[in-house]
CSV table of C-alpha atoms in Angstrom, one decimal:
chain,number,residue,atom,x,y,z
V,1477,MET,CA,27.5,-18.8,-20.0
V,1478,ALA,CA,23.7,-18.7,-19.8
V,1479,LYS,CA,21.9,-19.1,-23.1
V,1480,VAL,CA,19.8,-16.1,-24.1
V,1481,LYS,CA,16.3,-16.9,-25.3
V,1482,SER,CA,13.1,-14.9,-26.1
V,1483,LYS,CA,9.4,-15.5,-25.9
V,1484,TRP,CA,6.2,-13.6,-26.2
V,1485,ILE,CA,4.2,-13.2,-23.0
V,1486,CYS,CA,0.7,-11.8,-22.5
V,1487,GLN,CA,0.9,-9.0,-20.0
V,1488,THR,CA,-2.7,-9.7,-18.9
V,1489,CYS,CA,-2.8,-13.4,-18.2
V,1490,GLY,CA,0.8,-14.6,-18.5
V,1491,TYR,CA,0.2,-16.8,-21.6
V,1492,GLU,CA,3.5,-17.7,-23.3
V,1493,THR,CA,4.3,-18.5,-26.9
V,1494,SER,CA,7.3,-18.6,-29.1
V,1495,GLY,CA,6.0,-16.2,-31.7
V,1496,TYR,CA,3.9,-13.0,-31.9
V,1497,LEU,CA,0.1,-13.2,-31.8
V,1498,GLY,CA,-2.2,-10.3,-32.2
V,1499,LYS,CA,-4.9,-11.8,-29.9
V,1500,CYS,CA,-4.1,-13.9,-26.8
V,1501,PRO,CA,-5.7,-17.3,-27.2
V,1502,ASP,CA,-6.1,-17.6,-23.4
V,1503,CYS,CA,-7.7,-14.4,-22.3
V,1504,SER,CA,-8.8,-13.0,-25.7
V,1505,SER,CA,-7.0,-9.7,-25.1
V,1506,TRP,CA,-5.7,-7.8,-28.2
V,1507,GLY,CA,-2.1,-6.4,-28.5
V,1508,THR,CA,-1.0,-7.6,-25.1
V,1509,LEU,CA,1.8,-10.0,-26.1
V,1510,VAL,CA,5.2,-8.5,-25.6
V,1511,GLU,CA,8.6,-10.1,-26.5
V,1512,GLU,CA,10.8,-10.7,-23.5
V,1513,THR,CA,14.4,-12.0,-23.6
V,1514,TYR,CA,15.8,-13.9,-20.7
V,1515,SER,CA,18.8,-15.9,-19.6
V,1516,LYS,CA,18.1,-19.5,-19.1
V,1517,THR,CA,19.6,-19.9,-15.7
V,1518,PRO,CA,19.6,-23.4,-14.1
V,1519,ILE,CA,17.1,-23.8,-11.2
V,1520,ARG,CA,19.9,-24.7,-8.8
V,1521,GLU,CA,21.9,-21.6,-9.7
V,1522,ALA,CA,18.9,-19.3,-9.3
V,1523,SER,CA,17.9,-20.9,-5.9
V,1524,SER,CA,21.4,-20.3,-4.6
V,1525,MET,CA,20.9,-16.6,-5.1
V,1526,ALA,CA,18.5,-16.7,-2.1
V,1527,ASP,CA,21.2,-18.2,0.1
V,1528,SER,CA,19.2,-21.3,0.8
V,1529,ARG,CA,20.1,-23.6,3.6
V,1530,ASN,CA,20.1,-27.4,3.4
V,1531,SER,CA,17.1,-29.1,5.0
V,1532,ALA,CA,16.0,-32.7,5.6
V,1533,PRO,CA,12.7,-34.4,6.0
V,1534,GLN,CA,11.2,-34.2,9.5
V,1535,LEU,CA,8.7,-36.3,11.3
V,1536,LEU,CA,5.5,-34.4,11.9
V,1537,LYS,CA,5.5,-35.1,15.6
V,1538,ASP,CA,9.1,-33.8,15.9
V,1539,ILE,CA,8.3,-30.3,14.4
V,1540,SER,CA,8.1,-27.7,17.1
V,1541,LEU,CA,5.2,-25.2,17.0
V,1542,ASP,CA,7.7,-22.4,17.7
V,1543,GLU,CA,8.6,-22.6,14.0
V,1544,SER,CA,5.3,-21.1,13.1
V,1545,ILE,CA,5.3,-18.3,15.6
V,1546,ARG,CA,3.0,-15.3,14.9
V,1547,TYR,CA,4.0,-11.7,15.2
V,1548,THR,CA,1.2,-9.3,16.2
V,1549,THR,CA,1.2,-6.1,14.2
V,1550,GLY,CA,-0.4,-4.0,17.0
V,1551,ILE,CA,-3.4,-3.4,14.7
V,1552,LEU,CA,-6.2,-5.6,15.9
V,1553,GLU,CA,-8.2,-5.5,12.7
V,1554,PHE,CA,-5.2,-6.4,10.6
V,1555,ASP,CA,-4.2,-9.2,12.9
V,1556,THR,CA,-7.8,-10.6,12.8
V,1557,VAL,CA,-7.8,-10.7,9.0
V,1558,LEU,CA,-4.4,-12.4,9.1
V,1559,GLY,CA,-5.7,-15.1,11.5
V,1560,GLY,CA,-4.0,-13.8,14.6
V,1561,GLY,CA,-0.9,-12.1,13.2
V,1562,LEU,CA,1.9,-12.6,10.7
V,1563,VAL,CA,3.4,-16.1,10.6
V,1564,MET,CA,7.2,-16.3,10.6
V,1565,GLY,CA,8.5,-17.2,7.2
V,1566,SER,CA,5.2,-16.4,5.4
V,1567,LEU,CA,4.7,-14.4,2.2
V,1568,VAL,CA,1.8,-12.0,2.3
V,1569,LEU,CA,0.5,-10.0,-0.7
V,1570,VAL,CA,-1.5,-6.8,0.0
V,1571,GLY,CA,-3.4,-5.4,-3.0
V,1572,GLY,CA,-5.7,-2.5,-3.7
V,1573,ASP,CA,-6.4,0.6,-5.8
V,1574,PRO,CA,-3.9,3.5,-5.8
V,1575,GLY,CA,-4.3,5.7,-2.7
V,1576,ILE,CA,-6.5,3.1,-0.8
V,1577,GLY,CA,-4.0,2.7,2.1
V,1578,LYS,CA,-1.7,-0.2,1.3
V,1579,SER,CA,1.6,1.6,2.0
V,1580,THR,CA,0.0,3.3,5.0
V,1581,ILE,CA,-1.0,0.1,6.8
V,1582,THR,CA,2.2,-1.7,6.1
V,1583,LEU,CA,4.3,1.3,7.4
V,1584,GLN,CA,2.2,1.5,10.5
V,1585,SER,CA,2.6,-2.2,11.0
V,1586,CYS,CA,6.4,-1.9,10.5
V,1587,GLY,CA,6.6,0.7,13.2
V,1588,ASN,CA,4.7,-1.5,15.7
V,1589,LEU,CA,6.7,-4.6,14.9
V,1590,ALA,CA,10.0,-2.7,15.2
V,1591,LYS,CA,8.9,-1.3,18.6
V,1592,ASN,CA,8.4,-4.9,19.7
V,1593,GLY,CA,12.1,-5.6,19.1
V,1594,LEU,CA,11.8,-7.1,15.6
V,1595,LYS,CA,14.4,-5.9,13.1
V,1596,THR,CA,12.3,-4.6,10.2
V,1597,LEU,CA,13.4,-3.6,6.7
V,1598,TYR,CA,11.1,-1.5,4.5
V,1599,VAL,CA,12.2,-1.6,0.9
V,1600,SER,CA,10.7,1.1,-1.3
V,1601,ALA,CA,11.0,0.5,-5.0
V,1602,GLU,CA,9.0,3.6,-5.9
V,1603,GLU,CA,9.9,6.3,-3.4
V,1604,SER,CA,13.1,7.8,-1.9
V,1605,ALA,CA,14.1,7.3,1.7
V,1606,LYS,CA,13.3,10.9,2.5
V,1607,GLN,CA,9.8,10.5,1.1
V,1608,ILE,CA,9.3,7.5,3.3
V,1609,LYS,CA,10.6,9.5,6.3
V,1610,LEU,CA,8.0,12.3,5.6
V,1611,ARG,CA,5.2,9.7,5.6
V,1612,ALA,CA,6.5,8.0,8.7
V,1613,GLU,CA,6.5,11.4,10.6
V,1614,ARG,CA,2.9,12.0,9.6
V,1615,LEU,CA,2.0,8.5,10.8
V,1616,ASN,CA,4.1,9.0,14.0
V,1617,VAL,CA,6.2,6.0,13.1
V,1618,ASP,CA,9.7,5.9,14.7
V,1619,SER,CA,11.8,3.0,15.9
V,1620,GLU,CA,15.5,2.1,16.2
V,1621,ASN,CA,14.7,-1.3,14.6
V,1622,LEU,CA,13.1,0.1,11.5
V,1623,TYR,CA,15.4,0.3,8.4
V,1624,ILE,CA,14.5,2.1,5.1
V,1625,PHE,CA,16.0,1.0,1.8
V,1626,ALA,CA,15.2,2.7,-1.5
V,1627,GLU,CA,16.1,0.1,-4.1
V,1628,ASN,CA,14.3,-1.9,-6.8
V,1629,ASN,CA,17.1,-4.3,-7.8
V,1630,ILE,CA,16.3,-7.7,-6.3
V,1631,GLU,CA,20.0,-8.6,-6.2
V,1632,GLU,CA,20.9,-5.5,-4.2
V,1633,ILE,CA,17.9,-6.3,-1.9
V,1634,GLN,CA,19.2,-9.8,-1.3
V,1635,LYS,CA,22.7,-8.5,-0.6
V,1636,ASN,CA,21.4,-6.2,2.1
V,1637,LEU,CA,19.2,-9.0,3.6
V,1638,THR,CA,22.4,-11.1,4.1
V,1639,GLU,CA,24.1,-8.3,5.9
V,1640,LEU,CA,21.2,-6.9,7.9
V,1641,LYS,CA,19.4,-10.2,8.7
V,1642,PRO,CA,16.0,-8.7,9.3
V,1643,GLU,CA,13.0,-10.6,10.7
V,1644,ILE,CA,10.4,-8.6,8.8
V,1645,LEU,CA,10.7,-7.5,5.1
V,1646,ILE,CA,8.4,-5.1,3.3
V,1647,ILE,CA,8.5,-4.8,-0.5
V,1648,ASP,CA,6.7,-1.7,-1.9
V,1649,SER,CA,5.8,-2.7,-4.6
V,1650,ILE,CA,6.4,-6.0,-6.4
V,1651,GLN,CA,5.6,-4.4,-9.8
V,1652,ALA,CA,8.6,-2.0,-9.4
V,1653,VAL,CA,11.2,-4.6,-8.4
V,1654,TYR,CA,13.3,-6.1,-11.2
V,1655,ASN,CA,15.9,-8.8,-11.7
V,1656,PRO,CA,18.8,-7.7,-14.0
V,1657,ALA,CA,19.1,-11.2,-15.4
V,1658,ILE,CA,15.8,-10.6,-17.2
V,1659,THR,CA,15.8,-8.0,-20.0
V,1660,SER,CA,12.1,-7.1,-19.7
V,1661,SER,CA,11.0,-3.9,-17.9
V,1662,PRO,CA,9.9,-3.9,-14.2
V,1663,GLY,CA,6.2,-4.9,-13.9
V,1664,SER,CA,6.3,-7.4,-16.7
V,1665,VAL,CA,4.9,-10.8,-16.2
V,1666,SER,CA,8.4,-12.4,-16.2
V,1667,GLN,CA,9.8,-9.8,-13.8
V,1668,VAL,CA,7.0,-10.1,-11.3
V,1669,SER,CA,6.9,-13.9,-11.4
V,1670,GLU,CA,10.7,-14.2,-11.0
V,1671,CYS,CA,11.1,-11.6,-8.2
V,1672,CYS,CA,8.2,-13.1,-6.3
V,1673,GLY,CA,9.7,-16.6,-6.6
V,1674,ILE,CA,13.0,-15.3,-5.1
V,1675,LEU,CA,11.2,-13.5,-2.3
V,1676,MET,CA,9.2,-16.7,-1.6
V,1677,HIS,CA,12.5,-18.7,-1.4
V,1678,ILE,CA,14.0,-16.1,1.0
V,1679,ALA,CA,10.9,-16.3,3.3
V,1680,LYS,CA,10.9,-20.1,3.5
V,1681,SER,CA,14.7,-20.6,3.7
V,1682,ARG,CA,15.5,-17.8,6.1
V,1683,GLY,CA,12.3,-17.6,8.1
V,1684,ILE,CA,11.8,-14.0,7.2
V,1685,THR,CA,8.2,-12.7,7.1
V,1686,VAL,CA,7.7,-10.9,3.8
V,1687,LEU,CA,4.9,-8.4,3.1
V,1688,VAL,CA,4.6,-7.6,-0.6
V,1689,ILE,CA,2.5,-4.7,-1.9
V,1690,GLY,CA,0.8,-5.2,-5.3
V,1691,HIS,CA,-0.9,-2.9,-7.6
V,1692,VAL,CA,-4.2,-3.8,-9.2
V,1693,THR,CA,-5.4,-3.6,-12.8
V,1694,LYS,CA,-8.4,-1.7,-14.0
V,1695,ASP,CA,-10.5,-4.9,-13.5
V,1696,GLY,CA,-9.5,-5.0,-9.8
V,1697,ALA,CA,-7.1,-8.0,-10.1
V,1698,ILE,CA,-3.5,-8.0,-8.9
V,1699,ALA,CA,-1.3,-6.8,-11.7
V,1700,GLY,CA,1.0,-9.6,-13.1
V,1701,PRO,CA,0.5,-13.3,-13.7
V,1702,LYS,CA,-2.2,-15.2,-11.9
V,1703,VAL,CA,0.4,-17.5,-10.6
V,1704,LEU,CA,1.5,-14.7,-8.3
V,1705,GLU,CA,-1.5,-15.2,-6.1
V,1706,HIS,CA,-0.8,-19.0,-6.0
V,1707,MET,CA,2.8,-18.5,-4.9
V,1708,VAL,CA,2.1,-16.4,-1.8
V,1709,ASP,CA,0.7,-17.7,1.5
V,1710,THR,CA,-1.9,-14.9,2.0
V,1711,VAL,CA,-3.7,-12.5,-0.3
V,1712,LEU,CA,-5.3,-9.4,1.2
V,1713,TYR,CA,-7.4,-6.9,-0.7
V,1714,PHE,CA,-8.0,-3.3,0.4
V,1715,GLU,CA,-11.5,-2.2,-0.8
V,1716,GLY,CA,-13.5,1.0,-0.5
V,1717,ASP,CA,-13.9,4.3,-2.3
V,1718,ARG,CA,-10.8,6.4,-2.1
V,1719,TYR,CA,-13.0,9.5,-1.7
V,1720,LYS,CA,-14.6,7.9,1.4
V,1721,SER,CA,-12.9,7.7,4.7
V,1722,TYR,CA,-13.5,4.0,5.5
V,1723,ARG,CA,-11.6,1.0,4.1
V,1724,LEU,CA,-12.3,-2.7,4.1
V,1725,LEU,CA,-9.4,-5.2,4.3
V,1726,ARG,CA,-10.6,-8.6,3.0
V,1727,SER,CA,-8.8,-11.9,3.0
V,1728,ILE,CA,-9.0,-13.7,-0.3
V,1729,LYS,CA,-6.5,-16.5,0.5
V,1730,ASN,CA,-4.9,-17.5,3.8
V,1731,ARG,CA,-3.0,-20.6,4.5
V,1732,PHE,CA,-2.7,-19.8,8.2
V,1733,GLY,CA,-6.2,-18.6,9.0
V,1734,SER,CA,-9.8,-18.0,7.9
V,1735,THR,CA,-10.8,-16.2,4.7
V,1736,ASN,CA,-14.1,-15.2,6.4
V,1737,GLU,CA,-12.7,-12.2,8.3
V,1738,VAL,CA,-12.9,-8.6,7.3
V,1739,GLY,CA,-11.1,-5.6,8.9
V,1740,VAL,CA,-12.7,-2.2,8.9
V,1741,PHE,CA,-10.5,1.0,9.0
V,1742,ASN,CA,-11.1,4.7,8.9
V,1743,MET,CA,-8.6,6.8,7.0
V,1744,GLU,CA,-7.6,9.9,9.1
V,1745,GLU,CA,-4.9,12.5,8.9
V,1746,GLY,CA,-2.7,10.4,11.2
V,1747,GLY,CA,-3.2,7.2,9.2
V,1748,LEU,CA,-5.5,4.2,9.3
V,1749,VAL,CA,-7.5,3.8,12.5
V,1750,GLU,CA,-9.3,0.5,13.1
V,1751,VAL,CA,-13.1,0.6,13.5
V,1752,SER,CA,-14.3,-1.7,16.2
V,1753,ASN,CA,-18.0,-1.0,15.5
V,1754,PRO,CA,-18.5,-0.5,11.7
V,1755,SER,CA,-22.3,-0.6,11.9
V,1756,GLU,CA,-22.2,2.6,14.0
V,1757,LEU,CA,-19.9,4.2,11.3
V,1758,PHE,CA,-22.2,3.4,8.4
V,1759,LEU,CA,-25.4,4.6,10.3
V,1760,SER,CA,-23.8,7.7,11.8
V,1761,GLU,CA,-25.3,10.1,9.3
V,1762,ARG,CA,-28.8,8.5,9.2
V,1763,SER,CA,-31.5,11.1,9.8
V,1764,ASN,CA,-34.3,10.5,12.3
V,1765,ALA,CA,-36.8,11.9,9.8
V,1766,ILE,CA,-36.8,8.9,7.5
V,1767,ALA,CA,-38.1,9.4,4.0
V,1768,PRO,CA,-39.9,6.6,2.0
V,1769,GLY,CA,-37.5,4.1,0.5
V,1770,SER,CA,-35.0,4.0,3.4
V,1771,VAL,CA,-34.5,0.8,5.4
V,1772,VAL,CA,-31.7,-0.7,7.6
V,1773,ILE,CA,-30.5,-4.2,6.7
V,1774,ALA,CA,-28.1,-6.5,8.5
V,1775,SER,CA,-25.4,-8.1,6.3
V,1776,SER,CA,-22.4,-10.2,7.2
V,1777,GLU,CA,-18.9,-9.2,6.2
V,1778,GLY,CA,-17.0,-12.4,6.9
V,1779,THR,CA,-18.2,-13.5,10.4
V,1780,ARG,CA,-19.0,-9.9,11.4
V,1781,PRO,CA,-22.6,-8.6,11.2
V,1782,ILE,CA,-22.8,-5.0,9.8
V,1783,LEU,CA,-25.9,-2.8,9.7
V,1784,VAL,CA,-26.2,-0.7,6.5
V,1785,GLU,CA,-28.8,1.7,5.3
V,1786,ILE,CA,-30.4,0.9,1.9
V,1787,GLN,CA,-32.0,3.7,0.0
V,1788,ALA,CA,-34.3,3.4,-3.0
V,1789,LEU,CA,-35.7,6.1,-5.3
V,1790,VAL,CA,-38.6,5.3,-7.6
V,1791,GLY,CA,-40.1,7.8,-10.1
V,1792,PRO,CA,-41.7,8.1,-13.5
V,1793,THR,CA,-39.3,7.5,-16.4
V,1794,SER,CA,-38.8,9.9,-19.3
V,1795,TYR,CA,-37.1,7.1,-21.4
V,1796,PRO,CA,-38.6,4.4,-23.6
V,1797,SER,CA,-37.0,1.8,-21.3
V,1798,PRO,CA,-36.9,2.7,-17.6
V,1799,ARG,CA,-33.5,3.0,-15.9
V,1800,ARG,CA,-32.2,0.6,-13.3
V,1801,VAL,CA,-29.2,2.0,-11.4
V,1802,THR,CA,-27.5,0.3,-8.4
V,1803,THR,CA,-24.6,1.4,-6.2
V,1804,GLY,CA,-23.0,-1.1,-3.9
V,1805,ILE,CA,-25.4,-3.9,-4.8
V,1806,GLU,CA,-25.2,-6.4,-7.6
V,1807,TYR,CA,-27.2,-5.1,-10.6
V,1808,ASN,CA,-28.6,-8.5,-11.6
V,1809,ARG,CA,-29.7,-9.2,-8.0
V,1810,VAL,CA,-31.7,-6.0,-8.0
V,1811,LEU,CA,-33.3,-6.8,-11.3
V,1812,GLN,CA,-34.4,-10.2,-9.9
V,1813,ILE,CA,-35.9,-8.6,-6.9
V,1814,LEU,CA,-37.8,-6.1,-9.1
V,1815,ALA,CA,-39.2,-8.9,-11.1
V,1816,VAL,CA,-40.5,-10.7,-8.0
V,1817,LEU,CA,-42.1,-7.4,-6.8
V,1818,GLU,CA,-43.9,-7.1,-10.1
V,1819,LYS,CA,-45.0,-10.7,-10.5
V,1820,ARG,CA,-45.7,-11.7,-6.9
V,1821,VAL,CA,-46.8,-8.4,-5.3
V,1822,GLY,CA,-48.4,-6.7,-8.3
V,1823,LEU,CA,-46.2,-3.6,-8.1
V,1824,ASN,CA,-46.0,-2.1,-11.5
V,1825,LEU,CA,-42.5,-0.7,-12.2
V,1826,SER,CA,-42.6,-1.0,-16.0
V,1827,LYS,CA,-42.7,2.8,-16.4
V,1828,GLN,CA,-40.7,3.7,-13.3
V,1829,ASP,CA,-37.0,4.5,-12.9
V,1830,VAL,CA,-35.5,2.6,-10.0
V,1831,TYR,CA,-32.3,3.7,-8.1
V,1832,VAL,CA,-30.9,1.6,-5.3
V,1833,ASN,CA,-27.9,2.6,-3.1
V,1834,ALA,CA,-26.1,1.0,-0.2
V,1835,VAL,CA,-25.2,4.1,1.8
V,1836,GLY,CA,-21.5,4.6,2.7
V,1837,GLY,CA,-20.2,3.0,-0.5
V,1838,ILE,CA,-20.0,-0.6,1.0
V,1839,ASP,CA,-20.6,-3.5,-1.3
V,1840,ILE,CA,-23.5,-5.7,-0.2
V,1841,GLN,CA,-23.1,-9.3,-1.4
V,1842,GLU,CA,-25.1,-11.4,1.1
V,1843,PRO,CA,-28.6,-12.6,0.0
V,1844,ALA,CA,-29.9,-11.6,3.5
V,1845,ALA,CA,-30.2,-8.1,2.1
V,1846,ASP,CA,-32.9,-9.1,-0.5
V,1847,LEU,CA,-35.8,-8.3,1.7
V,1848,GLY,CA,-34.5,-4.9,2.7
V,1849,ILE,CA,-33.9,-4.0,-0.9
V,1850,ALA,CA,-37.5,-5.1,-1.8
V,1851,LEU,CA,-39.0,-3.1,1.0
V,1852,ALA,CA,-37.0,0.0,0.1
V,1853,VAL,CA,-38.3,-0.1,-3.4
V,1854,ALA,CA,-41.9,-1.0,-2.4
V,1855,THR,CA,-42.2,1.7,0.3
V,1856,CYS,CA,-40.8,4.4,-2.0
V,1857,ALA,CA,-43.2,3.4,-4.8
V,1858,ARG,CA,-46.1,3.5,-2.4
V,1859,ASN,CA,-44.8,6.7,-0.6
V,1860,VAL,CA,-44.8,5.1,2.9
V,1861,THR,CA,-42.1,4.6,5.4
V,1862,VAL,CA,-40.7,1.8,7.5
V,1863,ASP,CA,-40.2,2.3,11.2
V,1864,PRO,CA,-36.7,3.7,11.6
V,1865,GLU,CA,-36.2,1.5,14.6
V,1866,THR,CA,-36.7,-1.7,12.5
V,1867,VAL,CA,-34.0,-3.8,10.9
V,1868,ILE,CA,-34.9,-6.0,7.9
V,1869,ILE,CA,-33.3,-9.4,7.3
V,1870,GLY,CA,-34.2,-12.1,4.7
V,1871,GLU,CA,-33.6,-13.7,1.4
V,1872,ILE,CA,-36.3,-13.6,-1.3
V,1873,GLY,CA,-37.1,-16.6,-3.6
V,1874,LEU,CA,-38.5,-16.3,-7.1
V,1875,SER,CA,-41.9,-17.4,-5.9
V,1876,GLY,CA,-42.0,-14.6,-3.3
V,1877,GLU,CA,-41.1,-16.7,-0.3
V,1878,ILE,CA,-38.8,-15.4,2.4
V,1879,ARG,CA,-36.0,-17.9,2.9
V,1880,SER,CA,-33.9,-18.4,6.0
V,1881,VAL,CA,-30.5,-16.8,6.4
V,1882,SER,CA,-27.3,-17.7,8.2
V,1883,ASN,CA,-25.9,-16.1,11.4
V,1884,LEU,CA,-29.3,-14.6,12.1
V,1885,GLU,CA,-28.7,-14.4,15.9
V,1886,SER,CA,-25.5,-12.4,15.5
V,1887,LYS,CA,-27.3,-10.0,13.2
V,1888,ILE,CA,-30.1,-9.5,15.7
V,1889,ASN,CA,-27.6,-9.0,18.6
V,1890,GLU,CA,-25.9,-6.3,16.5
V,1891,ALA,CA,-29.3,-4.6,16.0
V,1892,TYR,CA,-29.9,-4.7,19.7
V,1893,LYS,CA,-26.5,-3.2,20.5
V,1894,LEU,CA,-27.3,-0.2,18.3
V,1895,GLY,CA,-30.6,0.5,20.0
V,1896,PHE,CA,-33.1,-0.9,17.4
V,1897,LYS,CA,-36.5,-2.1,18.7
V,1898,LYS,CA,-37.8,-4.5,16.1
V,1899,VAL,CA,-36.4,-7.0,13.6
V,1900,LEU,CA,-38.2,-8.4,10.5
V,1901,VAL,CA,-36.9,-11.9,9.9
V,1902,PRO,CA,-37.8,-15.1,8.0
V,1903,LYS,CA,-40.3,-17.2,9.8
V,1904,SER,CA,-38.4,-20.3,8.9
V,1905,ASN,CA,-35.5,-19.1,11.2
V,1906,LEU,CA,-37.8,-19.1,14.2
V,1907,PRO,CA,-37.7,-19.9,17.1
V,1908,LEU,CA,-34.3,-18.5,18.1
V,1909,LYS,CA,-32.6,-20.1,21.1
V,1910,ASN,CA,-29.8,-17.8,22.0
V,1911,ILE,CA,-31.7,-14.5,22.2
V,1912,SER,CA,-32.1,-13.2,25.8
V,1913,HIS,CA,-33.1,-9.5,25.2
V,1914,ASN,CA,-36.6,-8.2,24.6
V,1915,LEU,CA,-36.1,-7.1,21.0
V,1916,GLU,CA,-39.4,-7.6,19.1
V,1917,ILE,CA,-38.9,-10.2,16.4
V,1918,ILE,CA,-41.5,-10.3,13.6
V,1919,GLY,CA,-41.4,-13.5,11.4
V,1920,VAL,CA,-42.7,-13.4,7.8
V,1921,SER,CA,-42.9,-16.1,5.2
V,1922,ARG,CA,-44.0,-14.2,2.1
V,1923,LEU,CA,-42.9,-11.0,0.5
V,1924,LEU,CA,-46.4,-9.5,0.4
V,1925,GLU,CA,-46.7,-10.3,4.1
V,1926,ALA,CA,-43.4,-8.5,4.8
V,1927,ILE,CA,-44.5,-5.4,3.0
V,1928,THR,CA,-47.8,-5.3,4.8
V,1929,SER,CA,-46.1,-5.8,8.2
V,1930,SER,CA,-43.6,-3.1,7.5
V,1931,ILE,CA,-46.2,-0.6,6.5
V,1932,SER,CA,-48.4,-1.4,9.5
V,1933,VAL,CA,-45.3,-1.0,11.7
V,1934,ALA,CA,-44.8,2.4,10.3
V,1935,SER,CA,-48.4,3.5,10.6
V,1936,ASN,CA,-48.6,2.3,14.2
V,1937,LYS,CA,-45.5,4.2,15.2
């Protein structure tokens, strides 16, 4: 008979101790340690639950590539982020905020995979089979090879896997699945870690591709122990404002592909629709009558260049300390740019409120957006405009120099495709070798020079 033991586990970071502590010594969270009792099951006995098969060492040269075959989901953006599709026997974790589209994209993928002849099992631990059917009808998902199973007991799931023998398994969600051998409630650190370990063993031993949906905490991290992200092969995050229509699917970890790819989707009534040209989406509502403080920058999301409008608003403050508000741009990055504008350009912002926004809700992280942010603030403060047909690209140093950026040619090509006529770029990136079109490229080396050039461009329009 298995020996029953207990331990105290932090529900935030997974720290374990034999006794209660008010404050977790690892993550400094208060009141997060919960007592959990469990049966000390031998590793060999637990592994046998997953119906493992015996294996032996193989020579690298004797391993067939067919053992790592990829399944295409039929959603190009999803396949691109995965590195070309789902790898057989892989364990993929998809995380994101509630209502962001995790269940939607997995159910759409299930339908496409099942239509291609792959036996697919969708396990819902949170919804009934009828509720899944309603969502499937809305998404126009229907296939003879798609099975729905409403269950959250990992042992019952394993039993049906043995009988059904699917090639694709979806778990929605890992925080709702539980192992009856552990007395803690579903979603606890022990339950999540144990159930994920069993699913990983199933994926590797049987060659079943497993997609696991995971909830996130208020800090944006996957709920459960950090080891969860280490156990899986791929970690994907859905990003975006749930009140906006677009979604970004970003790869955080990928053992079978690049982590530099980003998929862009648009949430419509019939489900998630892939966006082949995200720049056009983000600039679709941009007015031709440009007000001061509006510029277009080119940023990279993974290997893909995306054009985004940056808007700045500068006005007199009514507070003792002027306000600095940013949306979609790192706050400290904007403070640094404002300091350079004051010191190197002589722009007095000490009594001005400054608001900076990346239109569309996208998060801009690349330093190549620095120059665009600076020009948006400077032109609004001076009440002048930048030519609406100009794209701004460049990183700003603390001495006011414009530093070179990566992937400049792809950014310029993206601007040309969308009909822009001019591009303001770092002079250190010139000359460019692989530019064949007649787009006017203006090189600048100092921030003051860039502001002067942009204002003169506007006045000569």
